[in-house]
């Protein structure tokens, strides 16, 4: 029952994101609205981490499975992508390097901050 309750919390925030998408006329995906609402609820203490922790860990663990349909669709669209393959690969590599660099810098800063707090 605990897992169902936790999953329902996540679904509630996802639904609220869907509602906001239709209420606010901005080109923002509903999932982003839902994530921001969930983040604000966790940040303000309206919702406690324990209320969604186990289901969140499970969803993160199965996240690679969520990309399989997109990958299959990409393979089916190969003929349309064939002409712009170089541009796609360039954009993919550049964004990957950028994300890795920013993630590394943020991680280093957090580790240094934690070490200073311990000292």
mmCIF file of C-alpha atoms in Angstrom, residues 6-90:
data_model
loop_
_atom_site.group_PDB
_atom_site.id
_atom_site.type_symbol
_atom_site.label_atom_id
_atom_site.label_comp_id
_atom_site.label_asym_id
_atom_site.label_seq_id
_atom_site.Cartn_x
_atom_site.Cartn_y
_atom_site.Cartn_z
ATOM 1 C CA UNK A 6 3.911 7.117 -3.121
ATOM 2 C CA UNK A 7 3.131 6.554 -6.790
ATOM 3 C CA UNK A 8 -0.161 8.414 -6.414
ATOM 4 C CA UNK A 9 1.729 11.436 -5.044
ATOM 5 C CA UNK A 10 3.901 11.480 -8.139
ATOM 6 C CA UNK A 11 0.862 11.053 -10.383
ATOM 7 C CA UNK A 12 -0.898 13.908 -8.572
ATOM 8 C CA UNK A 13 1.974 16.287 -9.313
ATOM 9 C CA UNK A 14 2.143 15.047 -12.908
ATOM 10 C CA UNK A 15 -1.571 15.734 -13.289
ATOM 11 C CA UNK A 16 -1.149 19.204 -11.772
ATOM 12 C CA UNK A 17 1.584 19.818 -14.343
ATOM 13 C CA UNK A 18 -0.812 18.806 -17.127
ATOM 14 C CA UNK A 19 -3.412 21.237 -15.803
ATOM 15 C CA UNK A 20 -0.855 24.048 -15.584
ATOM 16 C CA UNK A 21 0.227 23.394 -19.163
ATOM 17 C CA UNK A 22 -3.255 24.279 -20.359
ATOM 18 C CA UNK A 23 -3.697 27.193 -17.931
ATOM 19 C CA UNK A 24 -0.349 28.926 -18.512
ATOM 20 C CA UNK A 25 0.255 29.765 -22.181
ATOM 21 C CA UNK A 26 4.001 29.082 -22.216
ATOM 22 C CA UNK A 27 5.841 26.507 -24.357
ATOM 23 C CA UNK A 28 6.838 24.459 -21.300
ATOM 24 C CA UNK A 29 6.169 20.702 -21.182
ATOM 25 C CA UNK A 30 3.691 19.512 -18.583
ATOM 26 C CA UNK A 31 6.300 17.206 -17.062
ATOM 27 C CA UNK A 32 8.486 20.216 -16.236
ATOM 28 C CA UNK A 33 5.591 21.928 -14.479
ATOM 29 C CA UNK A 34 4.963 18.735 -12.512
ATOM 30 C CA UNK A 35 8.633 18.394 -11.544
ATOM 31 C CA UNK A 36 8.795 22.029 -10.414
ATOM 32 C CA UNK A 37 5.646 21.606 -8.341
ATOM 33 C CA UNK A 38 7.009 18.427 -6.748
ATOM 34 C CA UNK A 39 10.324 20.149 -6.064
ATOM 35 C CA UNK A 40 8.577 23.116 -4.432
ATOM 36 C CA UNK A 41 6.419 20.786 -2.333
ATOM 37 C CA UNK A 42 9.518 18.931 -1.133
ATOM 38 C CA UNK A 43 11.450 22.165 -0.576
ATOM 39 C CA UNK A 44 8.716 23.812 1.484
ATOM 40 C CA UNK A 45 7.964 20.693 3.506
ATOM 41 C CA UNK A 46 4.427 20.297 2.180
ATOM 42 C CA UNK A 47 5.507 16.836 1.054
ATOM 43 C CA UNK A 48 8.250 14.887 2.806
ATOM 44 C CA UNK A 49 10.925 12.953 0.927
ATOM 45 C CA UNK A 50 9.822 9.739 2.632
ATOM 46 C CA UNK A 51 6.443 10.154 0.909
ATOM 47 C CA UNK A 52 7.972 9.457 -2.519
ATOM 48 C CA UNK A 53 11.438 8.019 -1.877
ATOM 49 C CA UNK A 54 11.074 4.293 -2.626
ATOM 50 C CA UNK A 55 8.986 4.764 -5.766
ATOM 51 C CA UNK A 56 11.351 7.488 -6.976
ATOM 52 C CA UNK A 57 14.325 5.163 -6.591
ATOM 53 C CA UNK A 58 12.448 2.463 -8.496
ATOM 54 C CA UNK A 59 11.541 4.850 -11.335
ATOM 55 C CA UNK A 60 15.144 6.018 -11.621
ATOM 56 C CA UNK A 61 16.334 2.405 -11.754
ATOM 57 C CA UNK A 62 14.006 1.558 -14.644
ATOM 58 C CA UNK A 63 14.582 4.837 -16.497
ATOM 59 C CA UNK A 64 16.716 3.227 -19.249
ATOM 60 C CA UNK A 65 13.693 1.118 -20.191
ATOM 61 C CA UNK A 66 11.739 4.318 -20.826
ATOM 62 C CA UNK A 67 14.111 5.208 -23.681
ATOM 63 C CA UNK A 68 13.494 2.005 -25.655
ATOM 64 C CA UNK A 69 10.342 3.275 -27.455
ATOM 65 C CA UNK A 70 12.117 6.489 -28.449
ATOM 66 C CA UNK A 71 15.117 4.544 -29.733
ATOM 67 C CA UNK A 72 12.882 2.246 -31.786
ATOM 68 C CA UNK A 73 11.103 5.236 -33.298
ATOM 69 C CA UNK A 74 14.472 6.785 -34.107
ATOM 70 C CA UNK A 75 15.501 3.631 -35.948
ATOM 71 C CA UNK A 76 12.235 3.635 -37.880
ATOM 72 C CA UNK A 77 12.880 7.277 -38.913
ATOM 73 C CA UNK A 78 16.381 6.518 -40.185
ATOM 74 C CA UNK A 79 15.577 7.533 -43.777
ATOM 75 C CA UNK A 80 14.481 11.013 -42.666
ATOM 76 C CA UNK A 81 17.544 11.441 -40.442
ATOM 77 C CA UNK A 82 20.080 10.121 -42.953
ATOM 78 C CA UNK A 83 20.581 13.518 -44.631
ATOM 79 C CA UNK A 84 21.262 15.399 -41.401
ATOM 80 C CA UNK A 85 23.288 12.766 -39.578
ATOM 81 C CA UNK A 86 26.410 14.951 -39.235
ATOM 82 C CA UNK A 87 24.415 17.787 -37.650
ATOM 83 C CA UNK A 88 22.705 15.405 -35.242
ATOM 84 C CA UNK A 89 25.981 13.782 -34.200
ATOM 85 C CA UNK A 90 27.656 17.189 -33.752
#
